[in-house]
PDB file of C-alpha atoms in Angstrom:
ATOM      1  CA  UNK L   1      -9.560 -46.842 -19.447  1.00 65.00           C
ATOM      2  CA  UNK L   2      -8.690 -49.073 -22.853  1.00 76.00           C
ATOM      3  CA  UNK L   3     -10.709 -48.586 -25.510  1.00 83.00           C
ATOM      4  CA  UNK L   4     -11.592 -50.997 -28.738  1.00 88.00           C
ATOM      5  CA  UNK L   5     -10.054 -49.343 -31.468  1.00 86.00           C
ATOM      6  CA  UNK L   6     -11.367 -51.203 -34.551  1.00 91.00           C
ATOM      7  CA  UNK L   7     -15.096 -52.724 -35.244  1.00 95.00           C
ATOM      8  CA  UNK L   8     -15.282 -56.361 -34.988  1.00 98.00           C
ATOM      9  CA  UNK L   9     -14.566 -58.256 -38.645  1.00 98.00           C
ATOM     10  CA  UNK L  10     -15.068 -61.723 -40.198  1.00 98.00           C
ATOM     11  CA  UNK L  11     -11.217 -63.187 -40.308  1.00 98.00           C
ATOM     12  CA  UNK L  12     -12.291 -66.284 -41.442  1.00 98.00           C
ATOM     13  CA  UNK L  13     -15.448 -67.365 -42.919  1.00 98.00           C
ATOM     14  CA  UNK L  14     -16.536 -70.935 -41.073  1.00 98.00           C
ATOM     15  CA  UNK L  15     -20.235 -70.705 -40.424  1.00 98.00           C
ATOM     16  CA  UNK L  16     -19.645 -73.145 -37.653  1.00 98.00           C
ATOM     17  CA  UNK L  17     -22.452 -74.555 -35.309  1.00 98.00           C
ATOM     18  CA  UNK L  18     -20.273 -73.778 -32.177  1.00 98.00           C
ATOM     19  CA  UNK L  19     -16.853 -72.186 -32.682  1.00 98.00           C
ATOM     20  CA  UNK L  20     -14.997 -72.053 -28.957  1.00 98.00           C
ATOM     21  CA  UNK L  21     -11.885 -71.604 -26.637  1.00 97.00           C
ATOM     22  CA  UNK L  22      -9.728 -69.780 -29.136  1.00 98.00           C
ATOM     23  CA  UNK L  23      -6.132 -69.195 -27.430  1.00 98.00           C
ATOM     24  CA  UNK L  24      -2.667 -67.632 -28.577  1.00 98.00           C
ATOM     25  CA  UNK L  25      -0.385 -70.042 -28.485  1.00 98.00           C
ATOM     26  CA  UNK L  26       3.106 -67.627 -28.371  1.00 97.00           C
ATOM     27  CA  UNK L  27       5.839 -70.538 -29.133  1.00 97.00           C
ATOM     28  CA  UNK L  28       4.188 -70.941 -32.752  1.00 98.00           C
ATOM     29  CA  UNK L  29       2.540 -67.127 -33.053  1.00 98.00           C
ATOM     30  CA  UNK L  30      -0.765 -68.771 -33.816  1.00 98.00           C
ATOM     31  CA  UNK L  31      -4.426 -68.898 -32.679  1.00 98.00           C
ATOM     32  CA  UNK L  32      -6.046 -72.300 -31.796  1.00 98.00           C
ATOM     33  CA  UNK L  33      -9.729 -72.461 -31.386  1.00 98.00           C
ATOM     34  CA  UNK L  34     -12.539 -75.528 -31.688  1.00 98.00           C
ATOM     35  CA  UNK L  35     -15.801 -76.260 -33.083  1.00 98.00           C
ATOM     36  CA  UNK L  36     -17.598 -78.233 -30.894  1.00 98.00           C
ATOM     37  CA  UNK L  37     -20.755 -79.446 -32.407  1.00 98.00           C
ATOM     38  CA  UNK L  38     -18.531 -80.445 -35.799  1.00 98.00           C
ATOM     39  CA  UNK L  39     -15.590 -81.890 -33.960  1.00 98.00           C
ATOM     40  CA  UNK L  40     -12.773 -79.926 -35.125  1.00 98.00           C
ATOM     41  CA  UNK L  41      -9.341 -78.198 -34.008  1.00 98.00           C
ATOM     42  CA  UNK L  42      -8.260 -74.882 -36.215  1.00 98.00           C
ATOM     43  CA  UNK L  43      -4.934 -73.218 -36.281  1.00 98.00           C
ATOM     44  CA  UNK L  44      -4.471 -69.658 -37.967  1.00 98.00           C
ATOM     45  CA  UNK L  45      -0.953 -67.924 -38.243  1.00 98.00           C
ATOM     46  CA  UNK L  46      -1.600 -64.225 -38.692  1.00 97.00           C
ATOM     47  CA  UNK L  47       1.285 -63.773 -40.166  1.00 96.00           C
ATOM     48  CA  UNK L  48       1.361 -66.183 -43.133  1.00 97.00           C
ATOM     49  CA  UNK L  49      -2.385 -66.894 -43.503  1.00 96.00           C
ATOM     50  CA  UNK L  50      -1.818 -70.081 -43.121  1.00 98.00           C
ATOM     51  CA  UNK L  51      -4.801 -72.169 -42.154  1.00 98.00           C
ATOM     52  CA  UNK L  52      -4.974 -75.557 -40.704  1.00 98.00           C
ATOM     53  CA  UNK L  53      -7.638 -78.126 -39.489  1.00 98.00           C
ATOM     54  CA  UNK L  54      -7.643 -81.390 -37.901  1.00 98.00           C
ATOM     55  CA  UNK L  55     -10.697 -83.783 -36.842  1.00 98.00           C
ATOM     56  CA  UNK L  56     -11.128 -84.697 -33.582  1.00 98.00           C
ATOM     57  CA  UNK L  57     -12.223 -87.707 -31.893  1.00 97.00           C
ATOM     58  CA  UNK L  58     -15.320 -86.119 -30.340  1.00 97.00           C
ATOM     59  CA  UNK L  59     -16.969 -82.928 -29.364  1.00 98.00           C
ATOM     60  CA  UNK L  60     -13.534 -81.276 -28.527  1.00 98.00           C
ATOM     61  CA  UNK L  61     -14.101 -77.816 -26.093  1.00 98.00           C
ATOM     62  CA  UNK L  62     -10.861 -76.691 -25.949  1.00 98.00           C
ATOM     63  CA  UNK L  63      -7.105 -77.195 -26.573  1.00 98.00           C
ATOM     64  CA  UNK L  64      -4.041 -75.745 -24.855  1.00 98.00           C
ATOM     65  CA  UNK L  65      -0.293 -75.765 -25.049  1.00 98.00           C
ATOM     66  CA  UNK L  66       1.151 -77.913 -22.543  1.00 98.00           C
ATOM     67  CA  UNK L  67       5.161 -77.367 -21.910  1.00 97.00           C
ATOM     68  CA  UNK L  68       7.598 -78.808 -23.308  1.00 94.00           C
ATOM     69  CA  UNK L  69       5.310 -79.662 -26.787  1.00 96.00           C
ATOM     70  CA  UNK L  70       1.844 -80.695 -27.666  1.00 97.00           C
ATOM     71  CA  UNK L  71      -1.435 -79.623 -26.552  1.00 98.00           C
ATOM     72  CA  UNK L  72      -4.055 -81.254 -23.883  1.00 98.00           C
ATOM     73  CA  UNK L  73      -7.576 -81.276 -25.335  1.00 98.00           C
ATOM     74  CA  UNK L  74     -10.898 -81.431 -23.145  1.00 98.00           C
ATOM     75  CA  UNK L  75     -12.850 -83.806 -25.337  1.00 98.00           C
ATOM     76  CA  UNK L  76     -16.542 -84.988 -24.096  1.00 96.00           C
ATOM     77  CA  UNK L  77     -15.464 -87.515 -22.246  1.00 90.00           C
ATOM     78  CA  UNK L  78     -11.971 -86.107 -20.888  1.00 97.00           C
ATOM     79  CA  UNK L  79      -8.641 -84.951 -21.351  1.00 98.00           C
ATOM     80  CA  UNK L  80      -6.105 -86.374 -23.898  1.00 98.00           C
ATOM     81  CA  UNK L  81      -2.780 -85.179 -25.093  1.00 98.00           C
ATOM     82  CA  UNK L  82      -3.259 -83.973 -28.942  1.00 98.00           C
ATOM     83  CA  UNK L  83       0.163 -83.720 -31.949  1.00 98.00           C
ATOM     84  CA  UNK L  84      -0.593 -81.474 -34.207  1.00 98.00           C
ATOM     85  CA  UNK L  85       2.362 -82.977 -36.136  1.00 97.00           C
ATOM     86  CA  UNK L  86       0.178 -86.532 -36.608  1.00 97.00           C
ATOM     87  CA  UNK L  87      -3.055 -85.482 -35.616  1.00 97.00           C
ATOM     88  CA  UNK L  88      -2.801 -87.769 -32.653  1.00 98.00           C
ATOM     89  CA  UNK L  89      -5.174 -88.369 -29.579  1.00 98.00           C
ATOM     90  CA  UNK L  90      -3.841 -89.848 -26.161  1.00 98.00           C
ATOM     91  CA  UNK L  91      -6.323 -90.237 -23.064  1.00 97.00           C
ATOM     92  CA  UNK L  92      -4.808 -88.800 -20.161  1.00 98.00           C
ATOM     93  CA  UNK L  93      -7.651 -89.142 -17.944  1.00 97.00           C
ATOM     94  CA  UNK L  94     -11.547 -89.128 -17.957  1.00 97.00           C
ATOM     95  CA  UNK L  95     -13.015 -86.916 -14.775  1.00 97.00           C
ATOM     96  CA  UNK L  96     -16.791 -87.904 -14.779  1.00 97.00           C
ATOM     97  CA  UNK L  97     -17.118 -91.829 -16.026  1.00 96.00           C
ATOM     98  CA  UNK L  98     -20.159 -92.066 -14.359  1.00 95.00           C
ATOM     99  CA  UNK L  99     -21.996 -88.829 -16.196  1.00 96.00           C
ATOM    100  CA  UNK L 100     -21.850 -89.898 -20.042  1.00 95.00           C
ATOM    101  CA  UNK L 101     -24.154 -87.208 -20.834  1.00 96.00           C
ATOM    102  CA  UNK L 102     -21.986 -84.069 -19.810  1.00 97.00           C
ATOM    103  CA  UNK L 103     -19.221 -83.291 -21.761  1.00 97.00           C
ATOM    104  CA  UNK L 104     -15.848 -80.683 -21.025  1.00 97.00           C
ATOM    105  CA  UNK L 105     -16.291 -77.016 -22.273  1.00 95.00           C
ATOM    106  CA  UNK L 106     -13.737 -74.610 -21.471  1.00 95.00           C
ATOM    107  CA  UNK L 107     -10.249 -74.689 -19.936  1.00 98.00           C
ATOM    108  CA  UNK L 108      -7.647 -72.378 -18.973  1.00 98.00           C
ATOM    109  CA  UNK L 109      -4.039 -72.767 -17.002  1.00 98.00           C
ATOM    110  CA  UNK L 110      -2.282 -70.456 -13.998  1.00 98.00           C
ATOM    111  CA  UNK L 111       0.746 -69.283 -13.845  1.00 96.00           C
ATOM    112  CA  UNK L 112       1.655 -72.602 -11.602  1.00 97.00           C
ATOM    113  CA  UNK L 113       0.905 -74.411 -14.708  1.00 98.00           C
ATOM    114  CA  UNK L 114      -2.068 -75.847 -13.849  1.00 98.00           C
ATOM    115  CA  UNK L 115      -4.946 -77.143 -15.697  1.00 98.00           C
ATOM    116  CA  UNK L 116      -8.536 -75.644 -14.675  1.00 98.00           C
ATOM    117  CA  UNK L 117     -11.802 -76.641 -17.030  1.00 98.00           C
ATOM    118  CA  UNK L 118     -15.020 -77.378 -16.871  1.00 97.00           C
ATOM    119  CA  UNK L 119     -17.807 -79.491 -17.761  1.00 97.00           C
ATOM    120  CA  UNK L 120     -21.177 -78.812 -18.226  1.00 97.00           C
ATOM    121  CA  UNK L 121     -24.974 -81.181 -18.928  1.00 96.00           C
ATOM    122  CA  UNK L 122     -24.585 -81.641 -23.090  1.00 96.00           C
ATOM    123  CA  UNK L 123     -28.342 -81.420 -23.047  1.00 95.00           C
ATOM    124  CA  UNK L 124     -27.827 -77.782 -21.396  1.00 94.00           C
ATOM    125  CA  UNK L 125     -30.471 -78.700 -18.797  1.00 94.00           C
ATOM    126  CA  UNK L 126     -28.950 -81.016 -15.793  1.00 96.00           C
ATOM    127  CA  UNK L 127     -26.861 -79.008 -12.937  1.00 97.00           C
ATOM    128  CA  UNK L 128     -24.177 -81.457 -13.327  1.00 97.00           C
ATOM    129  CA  UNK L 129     -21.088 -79.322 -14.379  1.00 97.00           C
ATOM    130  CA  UNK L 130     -18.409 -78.230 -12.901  1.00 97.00           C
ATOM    131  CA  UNK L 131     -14.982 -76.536 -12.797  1.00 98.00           C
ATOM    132  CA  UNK L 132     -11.992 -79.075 -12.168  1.00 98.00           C
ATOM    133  CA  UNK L 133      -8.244 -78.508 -11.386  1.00 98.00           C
ATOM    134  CA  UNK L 134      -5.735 -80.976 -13.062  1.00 98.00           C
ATOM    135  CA  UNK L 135      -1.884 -80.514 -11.783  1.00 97.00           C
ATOM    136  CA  UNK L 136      -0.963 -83.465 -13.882  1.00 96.00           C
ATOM    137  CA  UNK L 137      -1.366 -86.015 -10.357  1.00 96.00           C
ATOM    138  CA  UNK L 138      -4.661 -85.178  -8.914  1.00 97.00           C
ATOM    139  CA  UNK L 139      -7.831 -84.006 -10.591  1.00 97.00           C
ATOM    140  CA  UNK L 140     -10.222 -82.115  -8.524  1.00 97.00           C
ATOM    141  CA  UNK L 141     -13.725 -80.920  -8.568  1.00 97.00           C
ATOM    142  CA  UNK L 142     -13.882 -76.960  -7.428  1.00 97.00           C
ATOM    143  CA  UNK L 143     -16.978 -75.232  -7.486  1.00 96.00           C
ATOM    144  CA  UNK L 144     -20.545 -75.798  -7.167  1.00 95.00           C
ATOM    145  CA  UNK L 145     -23.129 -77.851  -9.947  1.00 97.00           C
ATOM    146  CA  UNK L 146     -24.187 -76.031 -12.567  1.00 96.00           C
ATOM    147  CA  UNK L 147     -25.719 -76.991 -16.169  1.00 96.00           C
ATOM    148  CA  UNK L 148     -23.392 -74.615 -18.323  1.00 96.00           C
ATOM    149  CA  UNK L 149     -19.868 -74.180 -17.063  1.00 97.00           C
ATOM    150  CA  UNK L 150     -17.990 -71.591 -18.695  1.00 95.00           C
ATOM    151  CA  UNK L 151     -13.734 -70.270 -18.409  1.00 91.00           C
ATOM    152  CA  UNK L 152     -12.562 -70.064 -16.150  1.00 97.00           C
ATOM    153  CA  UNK L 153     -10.209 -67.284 -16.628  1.00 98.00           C
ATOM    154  CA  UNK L 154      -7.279 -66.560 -14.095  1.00 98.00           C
ATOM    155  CA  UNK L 155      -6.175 -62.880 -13.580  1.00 98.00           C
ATOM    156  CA  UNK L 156      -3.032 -62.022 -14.321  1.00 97.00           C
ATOM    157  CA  UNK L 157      -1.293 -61.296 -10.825  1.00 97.00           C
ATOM    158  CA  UNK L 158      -2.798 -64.752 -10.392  1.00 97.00           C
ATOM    159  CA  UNK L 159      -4.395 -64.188  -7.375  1.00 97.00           C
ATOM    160  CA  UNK L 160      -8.552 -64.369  -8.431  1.00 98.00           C
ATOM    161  CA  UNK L 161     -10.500 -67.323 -10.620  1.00 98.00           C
ATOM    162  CA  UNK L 162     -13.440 -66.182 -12.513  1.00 98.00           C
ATOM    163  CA  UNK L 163     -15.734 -68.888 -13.664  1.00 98.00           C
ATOM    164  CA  UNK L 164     -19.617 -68.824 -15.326  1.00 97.00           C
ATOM    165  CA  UNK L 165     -23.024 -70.309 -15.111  1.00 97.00           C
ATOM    166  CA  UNK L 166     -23.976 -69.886 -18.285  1.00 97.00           C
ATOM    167  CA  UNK L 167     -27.701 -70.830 -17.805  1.00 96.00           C
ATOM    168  CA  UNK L 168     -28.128 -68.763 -14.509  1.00 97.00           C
ATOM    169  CA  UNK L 169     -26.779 -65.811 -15.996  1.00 98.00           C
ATOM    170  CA  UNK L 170     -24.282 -65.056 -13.152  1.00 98.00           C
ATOM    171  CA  UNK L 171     -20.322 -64.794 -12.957  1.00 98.00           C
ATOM    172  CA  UNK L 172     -18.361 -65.665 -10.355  1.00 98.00           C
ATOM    173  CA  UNK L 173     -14.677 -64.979  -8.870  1.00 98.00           C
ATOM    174  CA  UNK L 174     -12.505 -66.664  -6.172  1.00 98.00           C
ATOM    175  CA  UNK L 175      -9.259 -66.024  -4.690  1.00 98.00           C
ATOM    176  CA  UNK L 176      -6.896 -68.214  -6.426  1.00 98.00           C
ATOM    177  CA  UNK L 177      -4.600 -69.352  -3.493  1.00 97.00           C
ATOM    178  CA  UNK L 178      -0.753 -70.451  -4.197  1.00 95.00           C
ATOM    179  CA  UNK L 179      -1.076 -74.353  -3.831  1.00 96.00           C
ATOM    180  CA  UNK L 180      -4.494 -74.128  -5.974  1.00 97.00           C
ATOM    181  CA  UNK L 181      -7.481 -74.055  -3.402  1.00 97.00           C
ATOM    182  CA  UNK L 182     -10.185 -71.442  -4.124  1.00 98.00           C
ATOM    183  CA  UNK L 183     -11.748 -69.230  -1.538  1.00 98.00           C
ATOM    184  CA  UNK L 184     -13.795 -66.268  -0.595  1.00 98.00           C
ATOM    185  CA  UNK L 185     -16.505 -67.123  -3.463  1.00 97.00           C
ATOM    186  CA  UNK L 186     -18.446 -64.425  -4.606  1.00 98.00           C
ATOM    187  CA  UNK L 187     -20.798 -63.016  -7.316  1.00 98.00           C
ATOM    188  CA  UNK L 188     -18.569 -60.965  -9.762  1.00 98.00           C
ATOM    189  CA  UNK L 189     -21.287 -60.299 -12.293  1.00 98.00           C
ATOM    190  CA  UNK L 190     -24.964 -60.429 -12.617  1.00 98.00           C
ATOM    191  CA  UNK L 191     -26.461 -60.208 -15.991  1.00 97.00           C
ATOM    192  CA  UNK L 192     -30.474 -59.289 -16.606  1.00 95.00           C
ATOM    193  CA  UNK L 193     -33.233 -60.257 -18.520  1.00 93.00           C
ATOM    194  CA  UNK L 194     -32.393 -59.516 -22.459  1.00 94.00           C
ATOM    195  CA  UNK L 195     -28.352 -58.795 -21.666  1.00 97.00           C
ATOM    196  CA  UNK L 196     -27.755 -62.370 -23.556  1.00 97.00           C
ATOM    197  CA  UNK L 197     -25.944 -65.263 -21.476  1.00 98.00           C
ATOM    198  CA  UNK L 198     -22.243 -64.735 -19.804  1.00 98.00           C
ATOM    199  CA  UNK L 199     -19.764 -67.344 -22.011  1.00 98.00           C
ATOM    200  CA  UNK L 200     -16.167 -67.357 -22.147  1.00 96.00           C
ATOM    201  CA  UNK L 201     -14.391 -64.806 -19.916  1.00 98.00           C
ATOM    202  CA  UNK L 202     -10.540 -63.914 -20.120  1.00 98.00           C
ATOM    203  CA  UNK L 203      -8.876 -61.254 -18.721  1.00 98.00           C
ATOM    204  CA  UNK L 204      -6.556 -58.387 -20.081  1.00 98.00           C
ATOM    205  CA  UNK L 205      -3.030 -57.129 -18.830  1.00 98.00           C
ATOM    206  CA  UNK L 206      -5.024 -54.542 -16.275  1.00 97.00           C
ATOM    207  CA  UNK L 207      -7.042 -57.550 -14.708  1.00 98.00           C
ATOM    208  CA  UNK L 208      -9.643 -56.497 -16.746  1.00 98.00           C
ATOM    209  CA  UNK L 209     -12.325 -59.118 -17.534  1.00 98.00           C
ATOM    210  CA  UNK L 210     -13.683 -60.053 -20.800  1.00 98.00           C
ATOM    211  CA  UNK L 211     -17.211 -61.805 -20.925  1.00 98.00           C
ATOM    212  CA  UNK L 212     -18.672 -62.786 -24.404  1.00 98.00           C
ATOM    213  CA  UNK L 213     -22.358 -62.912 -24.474  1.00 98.00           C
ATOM    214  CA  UNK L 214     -24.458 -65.489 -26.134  1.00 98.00           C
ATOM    215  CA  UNK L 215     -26.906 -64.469 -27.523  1.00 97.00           C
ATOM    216  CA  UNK L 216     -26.018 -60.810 -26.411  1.00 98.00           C
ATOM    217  CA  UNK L 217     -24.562 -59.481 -30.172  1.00 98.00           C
ATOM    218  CA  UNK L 218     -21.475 -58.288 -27.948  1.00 98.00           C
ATOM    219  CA  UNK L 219     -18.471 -58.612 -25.461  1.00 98.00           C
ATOM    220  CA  UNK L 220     -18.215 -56.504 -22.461  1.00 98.00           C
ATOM    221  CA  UNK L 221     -15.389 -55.601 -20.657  1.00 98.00           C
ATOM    222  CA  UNK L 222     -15.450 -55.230 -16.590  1.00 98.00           C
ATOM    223  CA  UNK L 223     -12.943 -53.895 -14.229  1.00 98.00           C
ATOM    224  CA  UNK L 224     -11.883 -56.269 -11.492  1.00 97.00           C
ATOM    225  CA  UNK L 225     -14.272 -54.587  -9.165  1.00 97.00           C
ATOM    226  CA  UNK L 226     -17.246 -55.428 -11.682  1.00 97.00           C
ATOM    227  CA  UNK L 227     -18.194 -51.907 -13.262  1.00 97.00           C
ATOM    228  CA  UNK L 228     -18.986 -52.118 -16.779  1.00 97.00           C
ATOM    229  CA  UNK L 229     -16.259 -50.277 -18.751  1.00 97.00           C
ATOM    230  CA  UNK L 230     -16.752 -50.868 -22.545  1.00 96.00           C
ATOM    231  CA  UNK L 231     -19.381 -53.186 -24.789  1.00 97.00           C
ATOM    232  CA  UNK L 232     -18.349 -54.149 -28.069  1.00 97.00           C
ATOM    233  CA  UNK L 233     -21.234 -54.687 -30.536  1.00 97.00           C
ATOM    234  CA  UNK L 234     -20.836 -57.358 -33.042  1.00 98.00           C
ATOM    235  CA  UNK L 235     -23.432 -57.876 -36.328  1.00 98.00           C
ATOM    236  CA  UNK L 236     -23.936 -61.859 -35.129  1.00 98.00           C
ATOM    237  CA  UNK L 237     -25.719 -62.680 -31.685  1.00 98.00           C
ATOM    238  CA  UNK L 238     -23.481 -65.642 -30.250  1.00 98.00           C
ATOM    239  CA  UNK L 239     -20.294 -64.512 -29.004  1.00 98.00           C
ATOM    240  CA  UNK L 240     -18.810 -67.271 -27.337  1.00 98.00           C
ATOM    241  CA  UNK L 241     -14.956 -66.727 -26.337  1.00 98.00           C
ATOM    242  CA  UNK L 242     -11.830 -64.067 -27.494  1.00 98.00           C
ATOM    243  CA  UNK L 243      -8.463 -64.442 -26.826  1.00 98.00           C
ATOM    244  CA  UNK L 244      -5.187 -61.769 -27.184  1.00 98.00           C
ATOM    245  CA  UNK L 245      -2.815 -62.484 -29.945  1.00 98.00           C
ATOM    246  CA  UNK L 246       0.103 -60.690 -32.489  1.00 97.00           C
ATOM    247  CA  UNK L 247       3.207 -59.573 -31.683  1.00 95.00           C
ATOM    248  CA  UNK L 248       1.520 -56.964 -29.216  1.00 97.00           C
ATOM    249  CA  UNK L 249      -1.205 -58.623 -27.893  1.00 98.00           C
ATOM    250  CA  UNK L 250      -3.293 -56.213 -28.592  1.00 98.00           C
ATOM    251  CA  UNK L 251      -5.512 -57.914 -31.527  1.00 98.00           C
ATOM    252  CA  UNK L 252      -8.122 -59.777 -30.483  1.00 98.00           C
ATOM    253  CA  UNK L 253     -10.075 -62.787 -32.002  1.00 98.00           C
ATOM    254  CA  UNK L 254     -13.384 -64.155 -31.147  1.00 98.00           C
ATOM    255  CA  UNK L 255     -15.086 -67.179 -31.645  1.00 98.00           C
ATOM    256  CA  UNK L 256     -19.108 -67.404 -32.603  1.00 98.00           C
ATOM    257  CA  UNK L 257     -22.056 -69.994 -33.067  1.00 98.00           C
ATOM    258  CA  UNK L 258     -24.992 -70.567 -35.362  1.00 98.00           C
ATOM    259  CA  UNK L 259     -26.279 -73.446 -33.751  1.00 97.00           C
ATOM    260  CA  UNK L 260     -28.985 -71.215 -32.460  1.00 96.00           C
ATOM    261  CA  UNK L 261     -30.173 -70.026 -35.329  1.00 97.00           C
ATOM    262  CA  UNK L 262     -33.155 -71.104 -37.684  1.00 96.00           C
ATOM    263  CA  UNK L 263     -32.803 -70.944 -41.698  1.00 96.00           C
ATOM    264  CA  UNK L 264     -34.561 -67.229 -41.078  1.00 97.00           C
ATOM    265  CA  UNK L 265     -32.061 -66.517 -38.327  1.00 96.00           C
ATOM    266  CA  UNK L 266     -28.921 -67.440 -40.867  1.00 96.00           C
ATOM    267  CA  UNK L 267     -30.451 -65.282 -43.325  1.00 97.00           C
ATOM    268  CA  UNK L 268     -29.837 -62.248 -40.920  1.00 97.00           C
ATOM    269  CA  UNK L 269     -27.058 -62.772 -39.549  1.00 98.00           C
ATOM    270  CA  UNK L 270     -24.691 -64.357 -42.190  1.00 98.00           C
ATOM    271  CA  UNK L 271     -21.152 -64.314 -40.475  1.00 98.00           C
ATOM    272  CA  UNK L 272     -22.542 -66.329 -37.204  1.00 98.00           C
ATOM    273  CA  UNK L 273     -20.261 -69.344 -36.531  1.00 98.00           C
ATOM    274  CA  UNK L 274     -17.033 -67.017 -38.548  1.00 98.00           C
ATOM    275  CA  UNK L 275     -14.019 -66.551 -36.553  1.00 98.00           C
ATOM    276  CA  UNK L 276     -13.986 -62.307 -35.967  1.00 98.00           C
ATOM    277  CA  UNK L 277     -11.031 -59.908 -35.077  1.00 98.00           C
ATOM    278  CA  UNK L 278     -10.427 -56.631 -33.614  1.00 98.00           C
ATOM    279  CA  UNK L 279      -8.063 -54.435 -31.785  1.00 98.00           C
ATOM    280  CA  UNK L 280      -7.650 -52.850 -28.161  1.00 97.00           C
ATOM    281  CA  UNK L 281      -5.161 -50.740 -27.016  1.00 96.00           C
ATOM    282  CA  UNK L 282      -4.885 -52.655 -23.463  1.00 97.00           C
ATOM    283  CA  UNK L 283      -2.975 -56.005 -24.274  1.00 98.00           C
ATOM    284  CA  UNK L 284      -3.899 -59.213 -23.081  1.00 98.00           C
ATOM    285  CA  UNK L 285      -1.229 -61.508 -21.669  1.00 97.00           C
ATOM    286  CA  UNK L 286       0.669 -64.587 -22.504  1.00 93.00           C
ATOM    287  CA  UNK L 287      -1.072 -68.147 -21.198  1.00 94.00           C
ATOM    288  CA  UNK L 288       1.051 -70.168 -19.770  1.00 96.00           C
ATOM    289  CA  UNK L 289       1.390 -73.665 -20.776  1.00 98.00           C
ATOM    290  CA  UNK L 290       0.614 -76.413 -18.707  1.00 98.00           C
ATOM    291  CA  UNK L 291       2.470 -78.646 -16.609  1.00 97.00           C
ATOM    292  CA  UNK L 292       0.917 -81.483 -16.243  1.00 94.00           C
TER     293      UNK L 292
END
């Protein structure tokens, strides 16, 4: 069974309303990850300490390396092609023109090179989100309506989807066929009264999954069967998303809000909305980029 070798830390000190979707991207050795709320794009290189930030058009919920250069970035409205190198937004297509009030939230690609992400109500009250699949031609609604969509996360033999209801506390998984289609739905994990809300899952190189808890002051770690394995405790409430990075994939980094917090609520818990790190002696594994 892996276990968390080092307590969760502050990396970097943001205070952000909603920090999300934070991914390795291996061709640069860097970690991407988003605020939401203040409409921003971050890039950390371990190595260097080198920081960088760009604005974004809109509420951006996630961005991901797409092959061959460039990343594909789920803005409120839809997808567009971001360049770091200018800063650069191009639409590539908008899923849900006729819902202006949802807005995308998470996003994730399978070893095929697709592009799966969701949407979700921006008011966090409507069942009007859902998970999509983008190849690049078609786009494609794939699960049922929910208010907060969440991952999904794709394991790595690439055979099972796990996606998130945020609001009705529940996880779910899917068998990921070869051309795409998902079947055999089913409840992966059920979370109670107090446990905090499922958010961003990912999974490790064992097929382990990953859940971050909002408003749960930790991350959990399930096998693929569902047992509960390991919870890390963190000293802020809103864990939203981590993601594997360094040269071993073994450090992880974890994204966190304050939005939820009052000026009393910010007064205990100082590093909410900071970018966190810590280790694991199971690795993750490397995202593939997408083809689309």
């Amino acid at each position: 069974m892996g276990v968390v070798t080092s307590e969760p830390k502050s990396l970097w000190a943001l205070g952000g309303p909603l920090l999300e979707g934070p991914v390795w991207v291996a061709r640069e050795k860097a970690l991407y990850f988003v605020d939401i709320k203040r409409h921003r794009i971050y890039r950390l290189d371990p190595a260097t300490g080198e920081r960088a930030e760009w604005a974004a058009p809109d509420q951006v919920g996630f961005v991901l390396p797409i092959a061959g250069g460039g990343f594909v970035a789920g803005l409120k409205t839809g997808l567009s092609r971001f360049d770091p190198k200018d800063g650069s937004f191009t639409p590539i297509l908008s899923p849900e023109p006729d819902l202006p009030g949802n807005r995308l939230n998470d996003g994730t690609v399978d070893a095929a090179g697709r592009l799966w992400f969701g949407s979700m109500d921006d008011g966090e009250g409507k069942a009007t989100g859902t998970i999509y699949r983008y190849d690049g031609r078609t786009c494609e609604a794939t699960t049922p309506k929910v208010s907060i969509s969440n991952g999904p996360a794709v394991s790595p033999d690439g055979r099972a989807l796990y996606h998130v209801d945020t609001a009705g506390q529940v996880v779910h998984a899917a068998t990921l066929g070869a051309d795409g289609r998902l079947s055999g739905p089913r409840v992966f994990v059920r979370l109670g009264e107090g446990e905090g809300f499922p958010d961003g899952p990912v999974c490790d190189a064992e097929g382990c999954v990953w859940i971050a808890l909002y408003n749960g002051h930790a991350v959990r770690r399930y096998s693929p069967k569902g047992e509960l394995l390991e919870t890390v405790r963190f000293p802020v409430s809103a864990i939203t998303k981590i993601a594997f990075g360094g040269p071993d994939l073994k450090t992880v980094y974890a994204t966190t809000a304050a939005k939820h917090l009052d000026a009393v609520g910010r007064e205990k818990e100082p590093l909410a909305g900071d970018l966190f790190t810590f280790t694991v002696d199971v690795p993750g594994f490397v995202l593939p980029e997408a083809r689309i």
